[in-house]
Amino acid sequence: MDRYKKLLAGALPAFLSATALSFSAWAGDQTCCPPPAPAAAAIAAADAVGLAASDAADADIATIDTALRTAAFGPGVQNLSIGDRYAIYQWGLKNDGEFQLVQMTTSFRSLDSVYGKRKGRSSSIALPDLEPGMLESQSTVIRATAGIDINILPAWEQFDAKAPEEKRQVIVAVIDTGIDHSHPELKDSMWTNPGEIPGDGIDNDGNGYVDDIHGWNFYTDSPTLYSGTEDSHGTHTAGTIAASRGNEGIAGIADNSCVKLMSLKSLGGPYGIGSPDSVIRAIRYAEANGASICNLSLGTSAYSQELADTIKNSHMLFIVACGNGDAKGQGYDIDTTPVYPASLPFDNVIAVGGLLFDGTLAASSNFGAASVDIAAPGSYILSTAPGGGYAFMSGTSMAAPMVTGTAAMLYSYRTDLALSDIKHVLLASARPLEGLQGKSVSGGLLDAHAALNYGLPAGTP
C-alpha cells in the first residue's frame, strides 16, 4: 500500500495566477498514483496534504502551519462497471454510501521549532532539549450518502438497449488544456478530422489548419495537442465525458461509439492559463467542424464582449464550470460577483456547481440562484491522467464534464429533441436537494436516467 499513500489531495483555489484578461482552468489538486485494484470489500487508505494558498507556486507543504490533512476510505463494494477495475472509486456515477473523508485541521501551532534542534549538552545554561514538534488537531468525518450520484446505471442500460443506427452521432469540443489522445481509455473516443491526412504537413481540407487530426492547439497555434503533465486537466475532463467503458480502468459517462471528443487546447503552461482570443478561436473552430456541445472548465473575472458575443451567437451548447471560490477556496455568489463565461445569461449556457459525496455543495464551489444552473459530483473524482494513468481531481472543473457527458448521451439517445431542448431537460429532470435550494436555478443534482426519460410516456422503451 505504500505507493498509494498519496491517493487523494485537498482542493487548491480556483484562480492559479490568473491575470485580469486571462482564463485559468477551474481545477483542484490531483494525485498521479492509480488506486489499487480492490477485492470485494477492500478499503483504500490515503494520506495527503491539501493546501489553502492563493497561488500554487507559493504552496510549500512543509511550511504551512494549518495544513489540511485528508484521508479517504471506500467508496463501495459493488463495481459500477465489471470491465473497469477502478470503477468502484467513481462515486459520482454510483454512490454506495461507503466513502468517508476524514479532515484533520490544526488547532494550535507548535513553538518547538522556534528554538531549533540542539544536539548534546552545552556548558551554558539552556532550555532542555524539546520533543519533536506536535500539533493539536481536530478531526471531522464527512460520510457519503448513498444515492448521491448521477444515477447512471439505469441510464446506461436504457441507452445500450437502443439500436446504434437509432442514435445520433455527437461531437463534443473540449476547450481546455490538451488531451492525452493516446491514452488507452481515450484513443477510441477522439474525433478524427475526415478531411485531413495525418502527418503529411498539408492542409488537406483547406480549413487553415495543417494536420488538425483530432483538433488544434490554439495555445501555441500548432497541431500538437498533448505535451505531458501540463495537459492533466484536459485529459481528466475527457475521461469523465467519454472514457471507454468496460475494458480498462474507469468508465466514461457517454458511449464513445456515439460521442467523440474534439481536443482544442486553449490553456497551457504549469497553471493552465490562456487568453480570451484562444478560447474564441477554439469555439469558432469547433462550430465550423461539427461540434454541438462544448465543455468549458475554465473561467475569469474579466468580461470579454467578444467572447460573450461568440457564445451567444453560436449554435452550440456550452457547459461551464462555475468556479472554485476565492483565494481562500471559499465559494461565493456569482450573481453578485460574476465569473465568465459561467455568469453569461444565455439560453445555450449551463453553469455547473460541484457537490461533495454527502450531497452538500462543496465549500469551494461557487453558487448563484440565477447564474448556476445545476450541480454535479465534483470532489475526489477519479478519471484519466497523462501517460495512461488515473488520478483524483476536485473542483467544478470535474463537475462540468459530468453534465457534458450526460448532455451528449441525452442528445445522442433522444433524437426527438433539438439541441436547444437539452438545457431545459437537464434542469427540469434534476433531483432536488435541500442544500441546493437558493444556490442554483434547478436546486438539484444531475440525474442521467431521469433526463433520458423526461417528457416520455411511462413505459416508453
CSV table of C-alpha atoms in Angstrom, one decimal:
chain,number,residue,atom,x,y,z
A,1,MET,CA,0.0,0.0,0.0
A,2,ASP,CA,3.0,2.4,0.4
A,3,ARG,CA,2.8,3.6,-3.2
A,4,TYR,CA,-0.8,4.6,-2.7
A,5,LYS,CA,-0.4,6.8,0.3
A,6,LYS,CA,-0.9,9.9,-1.8
A,7,LEU,CA,-4.2,8.8,-3.2
A,8,LEU,CA,-6.2,11.9,-2.6
A,9,ALA,CA,-5.5,15.6,-2.1
A,10,GLY,CA,-7.4,18.6,-1.0
A,11,ALA,CA,-8.5,21.2,-3.4
A,12,LEU,CA,-6.4,24.2,-4.5
A,13,PRO,CA,-8.1,27.5,-5.1
A,14,ALA,CA,-9.7,28.3,-8.3
A,15,PHE,CA,-7.6,31.0,-9.9
A,16,LEU,CA,-4.0,30.0,-10.3
A,17,SER,CA,-2.0,33.1,-11.1
A,18,ALA,CA,-4.8,34.4,-13.4
A,19,THR,CA,-4.3,37.8,-14.8
A,20,ALA,CA,-7.1,40.3,-15.5
A,21,LEU,CA,-7.6,39.2,-19.1
A,22,SER,CA,-6.6,35.5,-18.9
A,23,PHE,CA,-8.5,32.3,-18.3
A,24,SER,CA,-7.4,29.6,-15.9
A,25,ALA,CA,-8.6,26.1,-15.6
A,26,TRP,CA,-11.0,25.7,-12.6
A,27,ALA,CA,-9.0,22.8,-11.1
A,28,GLY,CA,-8.2,21.2,-7.8
A,29,ASP,CA,-5.2,19.2,-6.7
A,30,GLN,CA,-4.5,15.8,-8.3
A,31,THR,CA,-2.6,12.7,-7.4
A,32,CYS,CA,-0.9,10.6,-10.1
A,33,CYS,CA,-1.0,7.2,-8.5
A,34,PRO,CA,-3.8,4.9,-9.5
A,35,PRO,CA,-5.8,3.3,-6.7
A,36,PRO,CA,-5.2,-0.4,-6.0
A,37,ALA,CA,-7.5,-2.9,-7.6
A,38,PRO,CA,-9.7,-3.7,-4.6
A,39,ALA,CA,-11.2,-7.0,-3.5
A,40,ALA,CA,-14.9,-7.3,-2.8
A,41,ALA,CA,-14.8,-5.3,0.4
A,42,ALA,CA,-11.3,-3.7,0.2
A,43,ILE,CA,-10.5,-0.4,1.7
A,44,ALA,CA,-8.1,2.1,0.1
A,45,ALA,CA,-6.5,4.5,2.6
A,46,ALA,CA,-5.0,7.8,1.6
A,47,ASP,CA,-3.0,10.4,3.4
A,48,ALA,CA,-2.1,13.7,1.6
A,49,VAL,CA,-1.8,17.3,2.4
A,50,GLY,CA,-4.2,19.8,0.9
A,51,LEU,CA,-3.3,23.5,0.5
A,52,ALA,CA,-5.1,26.7,1.0
A,53,ALA,CA,-2.7,29.1,-0.7
A,54,SER,CA,-3.5,31.9,-3.1
A,55,ASP,CA,-1.0,30.7,-5.7
A,56,ALA,CA,0.1,27.1,-6.2
A,57,ALA,CA,3.6,28.3,-6.9
A,58,ASP,CA,3.8,29.6,-3.3
A,59,ALA,CA,2.5,26.5,-1.7
A,60,ASP,CA,5.1,24.8,0.4
A,61,ILE,CA,3.7,21.7,2.2
A,62,ALA,CA,6.5,21.7,4.7
A,63,THR,CA,5.9,25.3,6.0
A,64,ILE,CA,2.1,25.7,6.0
A,65,ASP,CA,1.1,25.6,9.7
A,66,THR,CA,-2.6,25.0,9.1
A,67,ALA,CA,-2.2,22.3,6.5
A,68,LEU,CA,-5.3,20.3,5.9
A,69,ARG,CA,-4.7,16.6,6.1
A,70,THR,CA,-7.2,14.3,4.4
A,71,ALA,CA,-7.8,10.6,4.3
A,72,ALA,CA,-10.3,8.7,2.3
A,73,PHE,CA,-11.8,5.3,2.7
A,74,GLY,CA,-14.0,3.5,0.4
A,75,PRO,CA,-16.1,4.0,-1.7
A,76,GLY,CA,-18.1,0.9,-2.4
A,77,VAL,CA,-18.1,-2.9,-2.7
A,78,GLN,CA,-20.3,-3.2,-5.8
A,79,ASN,CA,-18.5,-2.5,-9.0
A,80,LEU,CA,-20.0,0.1,-11.3
A,81,SER,CA,-18.6,-1.5,-14.5
A,82,ILE,CA,-17.3,-5.0,-14.4
A,83,GLY,CA,-14.6,-4.5,-17.0
A,84,ASP,CA,-13.2,-1.4,-15.3
A,85,ARG,CA,-11.0,-2.2,-12.4
A,86,TYR,CA,-11.2,1.2,-10.7
A,87,ALA,CA,-14.8,1.9,-11.4
A,88,ILE,CA,-15.8,1.4,-7.7
A,89,TYR,CA,-14.0,4.6,-6.9
A,90,GLN,CA,-16.3,6.6,-9.2
A,91,TRP,CA,-18.7,7.6,-6.5
A,92,GLY,CA,-20.2,10.3,-8.7
A,93,LEU,CA,-21.6,7.6,-11.0
A,94,LYS,CA,-22.6,5.1,-8.3
A,95,ASN,CA,-22.5,6.1,-4.7
A,96,ASP,CA,-22.9,3.2,-2.2
A,97,GLY,CA,-22.6,5.4,0.8
A,98,GLU,CA,-19.3,3.9,1.9
A,99,PHE,CA,-16.9,6.8,1.1
A,100,GLN,CA,-15.5,8.8,4.0
A,101,LEU,CA,-13.4,11.9,4.2
A,102,VAL,CA,-11.5,12.5,7.4
A,103,GLN,CA,-10.3,16.0,7.7
A,104,MET,CA,-7.7,17.0,10.3
A,105,THR,CA,-7.0,20.6,10.9
A,106,THR,CA,-4.6,22.1,13.4
A,107,SER,CA,-5.9,23.9,16.5
A,108,PHE,CA,-2.6,25.2,17.7
A,109,ARG,CA,0.8,25.5,16.1
A,110,SER,CA,3.9,24.1,17.8
A,111,LEU,CA,6.6,26.5,19.0
A,112,ASP,CA,9.2,23.8,19.4
A,113,SER,CA,10.9,24.8,16.1
A,114,VAL,CA,11.4,28.4,17.4
A,115,TYR,CA,14.4,27.1,19.3
A,116,GLY,CA,15.8,24.9,16.7
A,117,LYS,CA,17.3,21.4,17.1
A,118,ARG,CA,20.0,21.1,19.6
A,119,LYS,CA,22.2,18.1,19.9
A,120,GLY,CA,24.2,17.1,23.0
A,121,ARG,CA,24.8,19.3,26.1
A,122,SER,CA,26.5,22.6,26.5
A,123,SER,CA,28.3,24.3,29.4
A,124,SER,CA,25.9,27.2,29.0
A,125,ILE,CA,22.6,27.4,30.8
A,126,ALA,CA,20.0,26.5,28.3
A,127,LEU,CA,16.5,25.1,27.8
A,128,PRO,CA,16.2,21.3,27.8
A,129,ASP,CA,16.0,19.5,24.5
A,130,LEU,CA,12.5,19.5,23.2
A,131,GLU,CA,10.5,16.6,22.0
A,132,PRO,CA,9.7,16.5,18.3
A,133,GLY,CA,7.1,19.1,17.4
A,134,MET,CA,3.5,18.0,17.8
A,135,LEU,CA,0.3,19.6,16.6
A,136,GLU,CA,-3.0,19.6,18.4
A,137,SER,CA,-5.6,18.6,15.9
A,138,GLN,CA,-9.3,18.3,15.4
A,139,SER,CA,-10.8,15.8,13.1
A,140,THR,CA,-14.1,15.9,11.1
A,141,VAL,CA,-15.5,13.0,9.3
A,142,ILE,CA,-17.7,13.5,6.3
A,143,ARG,CA,-19.6,10.4,5.3
A,144,ALA,CA,-21.0,9.7,1.9
A,145,THR,CA,-24.8,9.5,1.4
A,146,ALA,CA,-25.9,6.5,-0.7
A,147,GLY,CA,-27.6,7.6,-3.9
A,148,ILE,CA,-25.8,11.0,-4.2
A,149,ASP,CA,-24.7,10.2,-7.8
A,150,ILE,CA,-26.0,10.9,-11.3
A,151,ASN,CA,-28.0,7.7,-11.5
A,152,ILE,CA,-26.1,6.4,-14.5
A,153,LEU,CA,-26.6,2.6,-14.3
A,154,PRO,CA,-30.3,2.5,-15.4
A,155,ALA,CA,-29.4,5.2,-18.0
A,156,TRP,CA,-26.7,3.0,-19.5
A,157,GLU,CA,-29.0,0.0,-19.6
A,158,GLN,CA,-31.6,2.0,-21.4
A,159,PHE,CA,-29.1,3.7,-23.8
A,160,ASP,CA,-27.4,0.4,-24.6
A,161,ALA,CA,-30.7,-1.3,-25.5
A,162,LYS,CA,-31.4,1.1,-28.3
A,163,ALA,CA,-30.1,0.1,-31.8
A,164,PRO,CA,-26.9,2.0,-32.8
A,165,GLU,CA,-28.5,3.3,-36.0
A,166,GLU,CA,-31.2,4.9,-34.0
A,167,LYS,CA,-28.8,7.1,-32.1
A,168,ARG,CA,-27.4,10.5,-33.1
A,169,GLN,CA,-23.6,10.9,-33.5
A,170,VAL,CA,-22.4,13.7,-31.3
A,171,ILE,CA,-19.1,15.7,-31.3
A,172,VAL,CA,-18.1,17.3,-28.0
A,173,ALA,CA,-15.5,20.1,-28.1
A,174,VAL,CA,-13.2,20.1,-25.0
A,175,ILE,CA,-11.7,23.6,-24.8
A,176,ASP,CA,-9.2,23.2,-22.1
A,177,THR,CA,-5.6,22.1,-21.8
A,178,GLY,CA,-4.7,19.3,-24.2
A,179,ILE,CA,-5.8,15.7,-24.1
A,180,ASP,CA,-3.6,12.6,-24.0
A,181,HIS,CA,-5.3,11.2,-27.1
A,182,SER,CA,-3.1,8.0,-27.0
A,183,HIS,CA,-4.4,7.1,-23.5
A,184,PRO,CA,-5.9,3.6,-23.7
A,185,GLU,CA,-9.2,4.9,-22.4
A,186,LEU,CA,-9.3,7.8,-24.8
A,187,LYS,CA,-7.8,6.7,-28.1
A,188,ASP,CA,-11.2,5.4,-29.3
A,189,SER,CA,-13.0,8.5,-28.0
A,190,MET,CA,-11.3,11.1,-30.2
A,191,TRP,CA,-12.9,12.9,-33.0
A,192,THR,CA,-10.9,12.5,-36.2
A,193,ASN,CA,-11.0,15.1,-39.0
A,194,PRO,CA,-12.2,13.2,-42.0
A,195,GLY,CA,-10.7,15.7,-44.5
A,196,GLU,CA,-7.1,15.6,-43.1
A,197,ILE,CA,-4.3,13.1,-43.8
A,198,PRO,CA,-2.1,12.6,-40.7
A,199,GLY,CA,1.4,13.9,-40.7
A,200,ASP,CA,1.8,15.0,-44.3
A,201,GLY,CA,2.3,18.6,-43.5
A,202,ILE,CA,-0.5,19.7,-45.8
A,203,ASP,CA,-3.8,21.4,-45.1
A,204,ASN,CA,-5.8,18.8,-46.9
A,205,ASP,CA,-9.2,20.1,-46.2
A,206,GLY,CA,-8.3,23.8,-46.7
A,207,ASN,CA,-9.6,25.0,-43.3
A,208,GLY,CA,-6.4,26.9,-42.5
A,209,TYR,CA,-5.0,24.2,-40.1
A,210,VAL,CA,-2.3,21.8,-41.1
A,211,ASP,CA,-2.6,18.2,-39.7
A,212,ASP,CA,-5.5,19.1,-37.4
A,213,ILE,CA,-6.3,15.4,-36.9
A,214,HIS,CA,-8.1,15.4,-33.6
A,215,GLY,CA,-8.4,19.2,-33.1
A,216,TRP,CA,-6.0,22.1,-32.8
A,217,ASN,CA,-3.7,23.7,-30.2
A,218,PHE,CA,-4.7,27.4,-30.0
A,219,TYR,CA,-2.3,28.0,-27.1
A,220,THR,CA,0.8,27.5,-29.3
A,221,ASP,CA,-1.0,27.6,-32.7
A,222,SER,CA,0.1,24.2,-33.7
A,223,PRO,CA,-1.3,20.6,-34.2
A,224,THR,CA,0.5,19.4,-31.1
A,225,LEU,CA,-2.4,18.6,-28.7
A,226,TYR,CA,-0.5,16.9,-25.9
A,227,SER,CA,2.7,17.9,-24.2
A,228,GLY,CA,2.7,15.9,-21.0
A,229,THR,CA,1.6,16.7,-17.5
A,230,GLU,CA,0.5,20.3,-18.3
A,231,ASP,CA,-2.4,18.6,-20.1
A,232,SER,CA,-3.6,16.8,-17.0
A,233,HIS,CA,-6.7,19.0,-16.7
A,234,GLY,CA,-8.0,18.4,-20.2
A,235,THR,CA,-7.1,14.7,-20.0
A,236,HIS,CA,-9.1,14.3,-16.8
A,237,THR,CA,-12.0,16.2,-18.2
A,238,ALA,CA,-12.1,14.0,-21.3
A,239,GLY,CA,-12.1,10.8,-19.3
A,240,THR,CA,-15.2,11.8,-17.3
A,241,ILE,CA,-17.1,12.6,-20.5
A,242,ALA,CA,-16.3,9.6,-22.7
A,243,ALA,CA,-13.6,7.2,-21.5
A,244,SER,CA,-14.1,3.7,-22.9
A,245,ARG,CA,-16.5,1.7,-20.8
A,246,GLY,CA,-15.9,-1.9,-19.8
A,247,ASN,CA,-12.3,-2.6,-20.9
A,248,GLU,CA,-9.8,-0.6,-18.8
A,249,GLY,CA,-9.7,1.3,-15.5
A,250,ILE,CA,-12.7,3.6,-15.4
A,251,ALA,CA,-16.0,4.2,-17.2
A,252,GLY,CA,-16.8,7.4,-19.0
A,253,ILE,CA,-20.4,8.7,-19.0
A,254,ALA,CA,-21.1,8.8,-22.7
A,255,ASP,CA,-20.7,5.9,-25.1
A,256,ASN,CA,-17.7,6.6,-27.3
A,257,SER,CA,-19.1,4.8,-30.2
A,258,CYS,CA,-21.6,7.6,-30.5
A,259,VAL,CA,-19.8,10.5,-28.8
A,260,LYS,CA,-16.4,11.8,-30.0
A,261,LEU,CA,-14.1,14.3,-28.3
A,262,MET,CA,-12.5,17.2,-30.2
A,263,SER,CA,-9.4,18.4,-28.4
A,264,LEU,CA,-9.0,22.2,-28.6
A,265,LYS,CA,-6.1,23.2,-26.4
A,266,SER,CA,-6.5,26.8,-25.4
A,267,LEU,CA,-4.9,26.7,-22.0
A,268,GLY,CA,-1.3,25.8,-21.2
A,269,GLY,CA,1.8,26.2,-19.0
A,270,PRO,CA,2.0,25.0,-15.4
A,271,TYR,CA,-1.1,26.8,-14.3
A,272,GLY,CA,-3.4,26.2,-17.2
A,273,ILE,CA,-3.6,29.8,-18.4
A,274,GLY,CA,-5.0,31.1,-21.7
A,275,SER,CA,-6.4,34.2,-23.4
A,276,PRO,CA,-10.0,35.1,-24.4
A,277,ASP,CA,-8.7,35.1,-28.0
A,278,SER,CA,-7.5,31.5,-27.9
A,279,VAL,CA,-10.9,30.4,-26.4
A,280,ILE,CA,-12.8,32.4,-29.1
A,281,ARG,CA,-10.8,30.8,-31.9
A,282,ALA,CA,-11.4,27.4,-30.4
A,283,ILE,CA,-15.2,28.0,-30.3
A,284,ARG,CA,-15.2,29.0,-33.9
A,285,TYR,CA,-13.2,26.0,-35.0
A,286,ALA,CA,-15.5,23.7,-33.1
A,287,GLU,CA,-18.6,25.1,-34.7
A,288,ALA,CA,-17.1,25.0,-38.1
A,289,ASN,CA,-16.1,21.4,-37.7
A,290,GLY,CA,-19.3,19.9,-36.5
A,291,ALA,CA,-19.2,20.1,-32.7
A,292,SER,CA,-22.6,20.5,-31.0
A,293,ILE,CA,-21.7,20.5,-27.3
A,294,CYS,CA,-18.7,22.4,-25.7
A,295,ASN,CA,-17.1,21.8,-22.3
A,296,LEU,CA,-15.6,24.9,-20.7
A,297,SER,CA,-14.0,24.0,-17.4
A,298,LEU,CA,-12.3,27.4,-17.2
A,299,GLY,CA,-13.1,30.9,-16.0
A,300,THR,CA,-12.1,34.5,-15.4
A,301,SER,CA,-13.3,37.5,-13.5
A,302,ALA,CA,-12.8,39.8,-16.6
A,303,TYR,CA,-15.6,40.3,-19.0
A,304,SER,CA,-14.9,40.0,-22.7
A,305,GLN,CA,-17.6,41.3,-25.0
A,306,GLU,CA,-16.2,39.4,-28.0
A,307,LEU,CA,-16.3,36.1,-26.1
A,308,ALA,CA,-19.8,36.8,-24.9
A,309,ASP,CA,-21.0,37.6,-28.4
A,310,THR,CA,-19.2,34.5,-29.8
A,311,ILE,CA,-21.0,32.2,-27.3
A,312,LYS,CA,-24.4,33.9,-27.6
A,313,ASN,CA,-24.3,33.7,-31.4
A,314,SER,CA,-23.1,30.1,-31.5
A,315,HIS,CA,-25.4,27.1,-32.2
A,316,MET,CA,-23.5,25.0,-29.7
A,317,LEU,CA,-24.5,24.2,-26.1
A,318,PHE,CA,-21.8,25.4,-23.6
A,319,ILE,CA,-21.4,23.6,-20.3
A,320,VAL,CA,-19.3,25.7,-18.0
A,321,ALA,CA,-17.7,25.2,-14.6
A,322,CYS,CA,-18.8,28.0,-12.2
A,323,GLY,CA,-15.5,28.3,-10.3
A,324,ASN,CA,-13.9,27.3,-7.1
A,325,GLY,CA,-14.2,30.2,-4.8
A,326,ASP,CA,-11.9,33.0,-3.7
A,327,ALA,CA,-8.2,33.0,-2.8
A,328,LYS,CA,-9.0,31.0,0.4
A,329,GLY,CA,-11.1,28.5,-1.5
A,330,GLN,CA,-14.4,29.6,-0.2
A,331,GLY,CA,-17.2,29.6,-2.7
A,332,TYR,CA,-19.1,32.8,-3.4
A,333,ASP,CA,-22.3,34.1,-5.1
A,334,ILE,CA,-21.6,34.7,-8.8
A,335,ASP,CA,-24.9,36.5,-9.1
A,336,THR,CA,-23.2,39.4,-7.3
A,337,THR,CA,-19.6,38.8,-8.2
A,338,PRO,CA,-19.7,37.4,-11.7
A,339,VAL,CA,-17.2,35.0,-13.3
A,340,TYR,CA,-17.2,34.3,-17.0
A,341,PRO,CA,-18.4,32.5,-19.0
A,342,ALA,CA,-20.5,30.9,-16.2
A,343,SER,CA,-22.4,34.1,-15.4
A,344,LEU,CA,-23.4,34.8,-19.0
A,345,PRO,CA,-27.2,34.8,-19.0
A,346,PHE,CA,-27.7,32.9,-22.3
A,347,ASP,CA,-30.0,30.0,-23.1
A,348,ASN,CA,-27.1,28.0,-24.5
A,349,VAL,CA,-25.0,28.1,-21.3
A,350,ILE,CA,-25.3,25.7,-18.5
A,351,ALA,CA,-23.3,26.7,-15.4
A,352,VAL,CA,-22.4,23.8,-13.0
A,353,GLY,CA,-21.6,23.7,-9.3
A,354,GLY,CA,-19.7,20.9,-7.6
A,355,LEU,CA,-21.1,18.5,-5.0
A,356,LEU,CA,-19.4,16.6,-2.2
A,357,PHE,CA,-20.4,12.9,-1.8
A,358,ASP,CA,-22.7,13.7,1.1
A,359,GLY,CA,-25.0,15.8,-1.1
A,360,THR,CA,-23.8,19.2,0.1
A,361,LEU,CA,-22.4,21.8,-2.2
A,362,ALA,CA,-18.6,21.7,-1.8
A,363,ALA,CA,-17.3,24.5,0.3
A,364,SER,CA,-15.1,25.8,-2.6
A,365,SER,CA,-17.9,25.7,-5.2
A,366,ASN,CA,-19.4,29.0,-6.3
A,367,PHE,CA,-23.1,29.3,-6.4
A,368,GLY,CA,-25.9,31.6,-7.6
A,369,ALA,CA,-29.7,31.4,-7.6
A,370,ALA,CA,-29.7,32.9,-11.1
A,371,SER,CA,-26.3,32.1,-12.5
A,372,VAL,CA,-25.6,28.5,-11.5
A,373,ASP,CA,-28.0,26.1,-13.2
A,374,ILE,CA,-27.3,22.7,-11.8
A,375,ALA,CA,-24.9,20.7,-9.6
A,376,ALA,CA,-23.0,17.5,-10.2
A,377,PRO,CA,-20.4,15.5,-8.4
A,378,GLY,CA,-17.1,17.4,-8.3
A,379,SER,CA,-15.0,16.3,-5.3
A,380,TYR,CA,-12.5,13.5,-5.5
A,381,ILE,CA,-13.4,12.5,-9.0
A,382,LEU,CA,-11.3,9.7,-10.5
A,383,SER,CA,-10.5,10.0,-14.2
A,384,THR,CA,-7.8,9.6,-16.8
A,385,ALA,CA,-4.4,11.2,-16.3
A,386,PRO,CA,-1.4,11.7,-18.7
A,387,GLY,CA,0.7,8.8,-19.6
A,388,GLY,CA,-2.1,6.2,-19.5
A,389,GLY,CA,-2.7,6.7,-15.8
A,390,TYR,CA,-5.6,7.7,-13.5
A,391,ALA,CA,-5.9,10.4,-10.9
A,392,PHE,CA,-8.3,12.1,-8.5
A,393,MET,CA,-9.1,15.8,-9.0
A,394,SER,CA,-11.5,18.1,-7.3
A,395,GLY,CA,-13.3,21.2,-8.3
A,396,THR,CA,-16.2,22.5,-10.5
A,397,SER,CA,-13.9,21.6,-13.5
A,398,MET,CA,-14.7,18.0,-12.6
A,399,ALA,CA,-18.5,18.7,-12.2
A,400,ALA,CA,-18.9,20.3,-15.6
A,401,PRO,CA,-17.9,17.2,-17.6
A,402,MET,CA,-20.4,15.1,-15.6
A,403,VAL,CA,-23.1,17.4,-17.2
A,404,THR,CA,-21.3,17.4,-20.5
A,405,GLY,CA,-21.2,13.6,-20.7
A,406,THR,CA,-24.8,13.3,-19.7
A,407,ALA,CA,-25.9,16.0,-22.2
A,408,ALA,CA,-24.0,14.2,-25.0
A,409,MET,CA,-25.7,10.9,-24.1
A,410,LEU,CA,-29.1,12.5,-23.9
A,411,TYR,CA,-28.7,14.3,-27.3
A,412,SER,CA,-27.5,11.0,-28.9
A,413,TYR,CA,-30.3,9.0,-27.4
A,414,ARG,CA,-33.2,11.4,-27.7
A,415,THR,CA,-33.3,12.1,-31.5
A,416,ASP,CA,-36.7,13.7,-31.0
A,417,LEU,CA,-35.0,16.6,-29.1
A,418,ALA,CA,-33.4,19.6,-30.6
A,419,LEU,CA,-30.0,20.8,-29.1
A,420,SER,CA,-31.9,23.8,-27.8
A,421,ASP,CA,-34.1,21.4,-25.7
A,422,ILE,CA,-31.2,19.8,-23.8
A,423,LYS,CA,-30.7,22.5,-21.2
A,424,HIS,CA,-34.3,22.5,-20.3
A,425,VAL,CA,-34.5,18.8,-20.0
A,426,LEU,CA,-31.3,18.5,-17.8
A,427,LEU,CA,-32.6,21.2,-15.4
A,428,ALA,CA,-36.2,20.1,-15.3
A,429,SER,CA,-35.1,16.4,-14.5
A,430,ALA,CA,-32.6,17.3,-11.8
A,431,ARG,CA,-33.1,15.7,-8.5
A,432,PRO,CA,-34.0,18.3,-5.8
A,433,LEU,CA,-31.6,18.6,-2.9
A,434,GLU,CA,-32.3,20.7,0.2
A,435,GLY,CA,-28.8,22.1,0.3
A,436,LEU,CA,-29.0,23.4,-3.3
A,437,GLN,CA,-32.2,25.4,-2.8
A,438,GLY,CA,-31.5,29.0,-3.4
A,439,LYS,CA,-28.0,28.2,-4.6
A,440,SER,CA,-28.9,27.3,-8.2
A,441,VAL,CA,-31.6,27.6,-10.8
A,442,SER,CA,-32.7,24.0,-10.6
A,443,GLY,CA,-31.9,23.4,-7.0
A,444,GLY,CA,-31.0,19.9,-7.9
A,445,LEU,CA,-28.4,17.2,-8.8
A,446,LEU,CA,-27.9,16.0,-12.3
A,447,ASP,CA,-29.9,12.8,-12.9
A,448,ALA,CA,-29.0,10.9,-16.2
A,449,HIS,CA,-31.8,8.4,-16.1
A,450,ALA,CA,-34.4,11.0,-15.4
A,451,ALA,CA,-33.1,13.1,-18.2
A,452,LEU,CA,-33.3,10.3,-20.7
A,453,ASN,CA,-37.0,9.8,-19.9
A,454,TYR,CA,-38.1,13.3,-19.4
A,455,GLY,CA,-41.3,14.0,-21.2
A,456,LEU,CA,-41.7,10.4,-22.4
A,457,PRO,CA,-44.9,8.4,-21.6
A,458,ALA,CA,-44.4,6.0,-18.8
A,459,GLY,CA,-43.1,2.6,-20.0
A,460,THR,CA,-41.6,4.0,-23.2
A,461,PRO,CA,-38.5,1.9,-24.1
